[in-house]
């Protein structure tokens, strides 16, 4: 956890000093490293037998955990809205990005520009919090808690973190959970909008 | 990129790695090297994420005005996700043990 925070802080500092040029380079690099990592996770999965049987055996986990993560996230968003005195549909909508900042900020910016900015920031923060907390949550609480913290990012950025801290047998579930939560972003937002009566 | 396109790309990369992994069996030493390679990639990834955050004027500008509220929403959203998923998995684990 300490090494993660230090690396992140060093990165932020470098980015701050280097500015715009660094953003493009780091963005490109992130993409390639991510693919390399996913290929390595895939490779490790291929070396294990019985992965598919395990997913089939625990299909209830694969379905219920992402749904619980989605529900818990929105409930947390509503609670935050109550504490902050925000309109509840707004805080709920921000929390329904599940860490997929590009999509949720795009959708919410169409309704209200500051809300889009808030969604962007909050969901970037979710990714950061997930990166920092997943190793700890996985080891101290449960791998499922780590997968849920990752939200939509469990299918890419935080997938390798789950794999390293929980074991490769959990990576199919992490991928499935991230994919389910990604798909649930537009669905949840539509539900929230219709309840709130927002176009 | 659309969700479907990015998801297919991720699956394709995972699948390619998986196929290679089925074909090439690593000795214990190779397993260790694989773990190390993954850890190094994760560290580099976290660093480049930090660089992107630090170099992004939009994030920094927004943080000053919206940061506090965004942080409260995010922390509670993650806590809610973790709590509910933890309880759900625990109940399902119990069900598994019974059988």
GROMACS .gro file of C-alpha atoms in nm:
model
  298
    1UNK     CA    1   0.000   0.000   0.000
    2UNK     CA    2   0.284   0.238   0.087
    3UNK     CA    3   0.468   0.165  -0.236
    4UNK     CA    4   0.146   0.228  -0.431
    5UNK     CA    5   0.091   0.567  -0.266
    6UNK     CA    6   0.455   0.664  -0.314
    7UNK     CA    7   0.452   0.569  -0.682
    8UNK     CA    8   0.127   0.754  -0.739
    9UNK     CA    9   0.256   1.064  -0.559
   10UNK     CA   10   0.585   1.054  -0.753
   11UNK     CA   11   0.383   1.028  -1.074
   12UNK     CA   12   0.161   1.322  -0.984
   13UNK     CA   13   0.468   1.530  -0.901
   14UNK     CA   14   0.638   1.439  -1.230
   15UNK     CA   15   0.319   1.514  -1.423
   16UNK     CA   16   0.288   1.848  -1.246
   17UNK     CA   17   0.645   1.941  -1.336
   18UNK     CA   18   0.642   1.815  -1.693
   19UNK     CA   19   0.295   1.935  -1.790
   20UNK     CA   20   0.105   1.872  -2.112
   21UNK     CA   21   0.370   1.673  -2.300
   22UNK     CA   22   0.386   1.420  -2.018
   23UNK     CA   23   0.009   1.372  -2.028
   24UNK     CA   24   0.012   1.242  -2.386
   25UNK     CA   25   0.318   1.020  -2.333
   26UNK     CA   26   0.185   0.879  -2.006
   27UNK     CA   27  -0.155   0.817  -2.163
   28UNK     CA   28   0.000   0.621  -2.448
   29UNK     CA   29   0.230   0.431  -2.212
   30UNK     CA   30  -0.060   0.346  -1.979
   31UNK     CA   31  -0.249   0.189  -2.267
   32UNK     CA   32   0.038  -0.035  -2.378
   33UNK     CA   33   0.140  -0.139  -2.028
   34UNK     CA   34  -0.222  -0.223  -1.956
   35UNK     CA   35  -0.241  -0.452  -2.258
   36UNK     CA   36   0.091  -0.614  -2.166
   37UNK     CA   37  -0.040  -0.673  -1.816
   38UNK     CA   38  -0.368  -0.819  -1.934
   39UNK     CA   39  -0.178  -1.053  -2.165
   40UNK     CA   40   0.031  -1.164  -1.864
   41UNK     CA   41  -0.284  -1.218  -1.654
   42UNK     CA   42  -0.429  -1.418  -1.945
   43UNK     CA   43  -0.107  -1.618  -1.966
   44UNK     CA   44  -0.124  -1.702  -1.597
   45UNK     CA   45  -0.489  -1.803  -1.638
   46UNK     CA   46  -0.398  -2.030  -1.928
   47UNK     CA   47  -0.145  -2.208  -1.710
   48UNK     CA   48  -0.418  -2.305  -1.463
   49UNK     CA   49  -0.670  -2.575  -1.534
   50UNK     CA   50  -1.027  -2.574  -1.412
   51UNK     CA   51  -1.076  -2.198  -1.435
   52UNK     CA   52  -1.394  -2.228  -1.640
   53UNK     CA   53  -1.534  -2.497  -1.411
   54UNK     CA   54  -1.476  -2.267  -1.117
   55UNK     CA   55  -1.662  -1.979  -1.280
   56UNK     CA   56  -1.946  -2.216  -1.359
   57UNK     CA   57  -1.954  -2.344  -1.001
   58UNK     CA   58  -1.958  -1.997  -0.855
   59UNK     CA   59  -2.183  -1.829  -1.110
   60UNK     CA   60  -2.395  -1.695  -0.824
   61UNK     CA   61  -2.097  -1.493  -0.704
   62UNK     CA   62  -2.032  -1.372  -1.058
   63UNK     CA   63  -2.388  -1.240  -1.084
   64UNK     CA   64  -2.460  -1.121  -0.730
   65UNK     CA   65  -2.134  -0.949  -0.638
   66UNK     CA   66  -2.141  -0.687  -0.918
   67UNK     CA   67  -2.509  -0.619  -0.851
   68UNK     CA   68  -2.435  -0.572  -0.481
   69UNK     CA   69  -2.142  -0.345  -0.570
   70UNK     CA   70  -2.366  -0.133  -0.794
   71UNK     CA   71  -2.642  -0.108  -0.534
   72UNK     CA   72  -2.394  -0.028  -0.256
   73UNK     CA   73  -2.226   0.237  -0.467
   74UNK     CA   74  -2.550   0.421  -0.543
   75UNK     CA   75  -2.661   0.387  -0.179
   76UNK     CA   76  -2.330   0.545  -0.078
   77UNK     CA   77  -2.392   0.822  -0.331
   78UNK     CA   78  -2.737   0.892  -0.186
   79UNK     CA   79  -2.595   0.900   0.168
   80UNK     CA   80  -2.324   1.142   0.051
   81UNK     CA   81  -2.594   1.362  -0.103
   82UNK     CA   82  -2.777   1.374   0.230
   83UNK     CA   83  -2.458   1.465   0.416
   84UNK     CA   84  -2.351   1.728   0.163
   85UNK     CA   85  -2.695   1.879   0.109
   86UNK     CA   86  -2.680   1.800  -0.263
   87UNK     CA   87  -2.973   1.697  -0.477
   88UNK     CA   88  -2.984   1.323  -0.421
   89UNK     CA   89  -3.024   1.227  -0.786
   90UNK     CA   90  -2.705   1.421  -0.862
   91UNK     CA   91  -2.488   1.254  -0.599
   92UNK     CA   92  -2.641   0.916  -0.689
   93UNK     CA   93  -2.566   0.977  -1.058
   94UNK     CA   94  -2.205   1.066  -0.981
   95UNK     CA   95  -2.164   0.747  -0.776
   96UNK     CA   96  -2.321   0.542  -1.058
   97UNK     CA   97  -2.012   0.591  -1.276
   98UNK     CA   98  -1.852   0.299  -1.085
   99UNK     CA   99  -1.510   0.436  -1.178
  100UNK     CA  100  -1.570   0.465  -1.552
  101UNK     CA  101  -1.495   0.835  -1.560
  102UNK     CA  102  -1.498   0.895  -1.936
  103UNK     CA  103  -1.849   0.763  -1.990
  104UNK     CA  104  -2.022   0.891  -1.676
  105UNK     CA  105  -1.876   1.242  -1.712
  106UNK     CA  106  -1.980   1.249  -2.078
  107UNK     CA  107  -2.341   1.157  -2.002
  108UNK     CA  108  -2.375   1.388  -1.701
  109UNK     CA  109  -2.206   1.685  -1.870
  110UNK     CA  110  -2.489   1.682  -2.123
  111UNK     CA  111  -2.735   1.749  -1.844
  112UNK     CA  112  -2.524   1.988  -1.643
  113UNK     CA  113  -2.158   2.081  -1.708
  114UNK     CA  114  -2.047   2.109  -1.341
  115UNK     CA  115  -2.214   1.774  -1.270
  116UNK     CA  116  -2.007   1.623  -1.553
  117UNK     CA  117  -1.690   1.768  -1.402
  118UNK     CA  118  -1.788   1.628  -1.063
  119UNK     CA  119  -1.852   1.285  -1.216
  120UNK     CA  120  -1.514   1.295  -1.389
  121UNK     CA  121  -1.329   1.384  -1.071
  122UNK     CA  122  -1.520   1.144  -0.848
  123UNK     CA  123  -1.471   0.849  -1.080
  124UNK     CA  124  -1.102   0.924  -1.131
  125UNK     CA  125  -1.079   0.928  -0.751
  126UNK     CA  126  -1.257   0.595  -0.742
  127UNK     CA  127  -0.986   0.446  -0.959
  128UNK     CA  128  -0.716   0.593  -0.735
  129UNK     CA  129  -0.888   0.474  -0.415
  130UNK     CA  130  -0.935   0.130  -0.573
  131UNK     CA  131  -0.567   0.104  -0.667
  132UNK     CA  132  -0.458   0.198  -0.317
  133UNK     CA  133  -0.712  -0.009  -0.125
  134UNK     CA  134  -0.754  -0.330  -0.329
  135UNK     CA  135  -0.444  -0.511  -0.194
  136UNK     CA  136  -0.549  -0.429   0.162
  137UNK     CA  137  -0.921  -0.507   0.117
  138UNK     CA  138  -0.843  -0.835  -0.057
  139UNK     CA  139  -0.609  -0.957   0.212
  140UNK     CA  140  -0.784  -0.824   0.523
  141UNK     CA  141  -1.151  -0.850   0.422
  142UNK     CA  142  -1.216  -1.066   0.116
  143UNK     CA  143  -1.122  -1.084  -0.253
  144UNK     CA  144  -1.484  -1.000  -0.331
  145UNK     CA  145  -1.452  -0.675  -0.136
  146UNK     CA  146  -1.146  -0.585  -0.347
  147UNK     CA  147  -1.328  -0.669  -0.670
  148UNK     CA  148  -1.625  -0.455  -0.564
  149UNK     CA  149  -1.402  -0.160  -0.473
  150UNK     CA  150  -1.259  -0.168  -0.826
  151UNK     CA  151  -1.605  -0.118  -0.975
  152UNK     CA  152  -1.593  -0.091  -1.351
  153UNK     CA  153  -1.212  -0.074  -1.346
  154UNK     CA  154  -1.193  -0.437  -1.230
  155UNK     CA  155  -1.198  -0.543  -1.595
  156UNK     CA  156  -0.887  -0.345  -1.688
  157UNK     CA  157  -0.678  -0.119  -1.465
  158UNK     CA  158  -0.739  -0.295  -1.135
  159UNK     CA  159  -0.769  -0.649  -1.275
  160UNK     CA  160  -0.395  -0.715  -1.232
  161UNK     CA  161  -0.411  -0.583  -0.877
  162UNK     CA  162  -0.684  -0.831  -0.789
  163UNK     CA  163  -0.486  -1.106  -0.960
  164UNK     CA  164  -0.170  -1.026  -0.762
  165UNK     CA  165  -0.338  -0.989  -0.425
  166UNK     CA  166  -0.618  -1.248  -0.442
  167UNK     CA  167  -0.470  -1.504  -0.681
  168UNK     CA  168  -0.534  -1.571  -1.047
  169UNK     CA  169  -0.843  -1.781  -0.965
  170UNK     CA  170  -1.023  -1.456  -0.886
  171UNK     CA  171  -0.931  -1.273  -1.206
  172UNK     CA  172  -1.217  -1.413  -1.419
  173UNK     CA  173  -1.459  -1.290  -1.154
  174UNK     CA  174  -1.289  -0.950  -1.144
  175UNK     CA  175  -1.314  -0.917  -1.522
  176UNK     CA  176  -1.679  -1.022  -1.524
  177UNK     CA  177  -1.762  -0.783  -1.241
  178UNK     CA  178  -1.589  -0.490  -1.413
  179UNK     CA  179  -1.765  -0.568  -1.740
  180UNK     CA  180  -2.104  -0.597  -1.568
  181UNK     CA  181  -2.056  -0.268  -1.384
  182UNK     CA  182  -1.943  -0.093  -1.703
  183UNK     CA  183  -2.256  -0.210  -1.877
  184UNK     CA  184  -2.462  -0.103  -1.575
  185UNK     CA  185  -2.342   0.260  -1.592
  186UNK     CA  186  -2.588   0.374  -1.862
  187UNK     CA  187  -2.859   0.148  -1.718
  188UNK     CA  188  -2.832   0.288  -1.365
  189UNK     CA  189  -2.815   0.645  -1.492
  190UNK     CA  190  -3.131   0.596  -1.694
  191UNK     CA  191  -3.309   0.459  -1.388
  192UNK     CA  192  -3.189   0.749  -1.170
  193UNK     CA  193  -3.293   1.005  -1.433
  194UNK     CA  194  -3.639   0.859  -1.469
  195UNK     CA  195  -3.694   0.846  -1.092
  196UNK     CA  196  -3.577   1.208  -1.060
  197UNK     CA  197  -3.775   1.318  -1.364
  198UNK     CA  198  -3.464   1.447  -1.545
  199UNK     CA  199  -3.459   1.436  -1.922
  200UNK     CA  200  -1.401   0.381  -2.786
  201UNK     CA  201  -1.741   0.225  -2.735
  202UNK     CA  202  -1.794  -0.016  -2.449
  203UNK     CA  203  -1.836  -0.312  -2.680
  204UNK     CA  204  -1.520  -0.232  -2.877
  205UNK     CA  205  -1.304  -0.178  -2.569
  206UNK     CA  206  -1.443  -0.486  -2.400
  207UNK     CA  207  -1.374  -0.700  -2.707
  208UNK     CA  208  -1.019  -0.568  -2.725
  209UNK     CA  209  -0.957  -0.647  -2.358
  210UNK     CA  210  -1.104  -0.994  -2.405
  211UNK     CA  211  -0.893  -1.051  -2.716
  212UNK     CA  212  -0.572  -0.958  -2.529
  213UNK     CA  213  -0.666  -1.174  -2.230
  214UNK     CA  214  -0.762  -1.457  -2.466
  215UNK     CA  215  -0.435  -1.437  -2.658
  216UNK     CA  216  -0.241  -1.456  -2.330
  217UNK     CA  217  -0.461  -1.742  -2.216
  218UNK     CA  218  -0.399  -1.941  -2.537
  219UNK     CA  219  -0.023  -1.893  -2.498
  220UNK     CA  220  -0.045  -1.998  -2.134
  221UNK     CA  221  -0.221  -2.321  -2.226
  222UNK     CA  222   0.047  -2.398  -2.477
  223UNK     CA  223   0.358  -2.301  -2.281
  224UNK     CA  224   0.384  -2.445  -1.932
  225UNK     CA  225   0.616  -2.252  -1.707
  226UNK     CA  226   0.853  -2.414  -1.457
  227UNK     CA  227   0.849  -2.281  -1.100
  228UNK     CA  228   1.123  -2.033  -1.183
  229UNK     CA  229   0.920  -1.898  -1.473
  230UNK     CA  230   0.618  -1.855  -1.246
  231UNK     CA  231   0.824  -1.635  -1.020
  232UNK     CA  232   0.946  -1.430  -1.316
  233UNK     CA  233   0.586  -1.393  -1.433
  234UNK     CA  234   0.479  -1.260  -1.094
  235UNK     CA  235   0.769  -1.018  -1.092
  236UNK     CA  236   0.692  -0.898  -1.446
  237UNK     CA  237   0.331  -0.837  -1.343
  238UNK     CA  238   0.434  -0.647  -1.033
  239UNK     CA  239   0.674  -0.427  -1.232
  240UNK     CA  240   0.405  -0.354  -1.491
  241UNK     CA  241   0.161  -0.264  -1.212
  242UNK     CA  242   0.413  -0.026  -1.057
  243UNK     CA  243   0.482   0.144  -1.390
  244UNK     CA  244   0.107   0.163  -1.454
  245UNK     CA  245   0.043   0.330  -1.119
  246UNK     CA  246   0.324   0.577  -1.185
  247UNK     CA  247   0.196   0.672  -1.532
  248UNK     CA  248  -0.154   0.708  -1.386
  249UNK     CA  249  -0.008   0.954  -1.140
  250UNK     CA  250   0.167   1.141  -1.421
  251UNK     CA  251  -0.160   1.173  -1.609
  252UNK     CA  252  -0.340   1.302  -1.301
  253UNK     CA  253  -0.062   1.550  -1.224
  254UNK     CA  254  -0.041   1.678  -1.582
  255UNK     CA  255  -0.417   1.713  -1.624
  256UNK     CA  256  -0.512   2.076  -1.571
  257UNK     CA  257  -0.880   1.983  -1.572
  258UNK     CA  258  -0.842   1.747  -1.279
  259UNK     CA  259  -0.639   1.999  -1.082
  260UNK     CA  260  -0.872   2.291  -1.154
  261UNK     CA  261  -1.180   2.085  -1.068
  262UNK     CA  262  -1.022   1.952  -0.754
  263UNK     CA  263  -1.000   2.298  -0.603
  264UNK     CA  264  -1.372   2.364  -0.646
  265UNK     CA  265  -1.537   2.021  -0.643
  266UNK     CA  266  -1.274   1.808  -0.473
  267UNK     CA  267  -1.419   1.789  -0.127
  268UNK     CA  268  -1.767   1.689  -0.237
  269UNK     CA  269  -1.638   1.450  -0.502
  270UNK     CA  270  -1.419   1.284  -0.241
  271UNK     CA  271  -1.708   1.235   0.004
  272UNK     CA  272  -1.926   1.083  -0.269
  273UNK     CA  273  -1.646   0.854  -0.385
  274UNK     CA  274  -1.544   0.732  -0.040
  275UNK     CA  275  -1.906   0.651   0.052
  276UNK     CA  276  -1.969   0.489  -0.288
  277UNK     CA  277  -1.664   0.263  -0.251
  278UNK     CA  278  -1.756   0.185   0.110
  279UNK     CA  279  -2.112   0.096   0.003
  280UNK     CA  280  -1.986  -0.126  -0.278
  281UNK     CA  281  -1.740  -0.303  -0.052
  282UNK     CA  282  -1.985  -0.354   0.235
  283UNK     CA  283  -2.270  -0.489   0.026
  284UNK     CA  284  -2.049  -0.709  -0.192
  285UNK     CA  285  -1.872  -0.844   0.118
  286UNK     CA  286  -2.198  -0.943   0.286
  287UNK     CA  287  -2.336  -1.090  -0.038
  288UNK     CA  288  -2.025  -1.300  -0.098
  289UNK     CA  289  -2.024  -1.413   0.264
  290UNK     CA  290  -2.384  -1.535   0.238
  291UNK     CA  291  -2.303  -1.716  -0.088
  292UNK     CA  292  -1.992  -1.872   0.066
  293UNK     CA  293  -2.203  -2.009   0.353
  294UNK     CA  294  -2.444  -2.155   0.104
  295UNK     CA  295  -2.151  -2.323  -0.073
  296UNK     CA  296  -2.020  -2.470   0.251
  297UNK     CA  297  -2.357  -2.623   0.337
  298UNK     CA  298  -2.357  -2.832   0.024
   0.00000   0.00000   0.00000
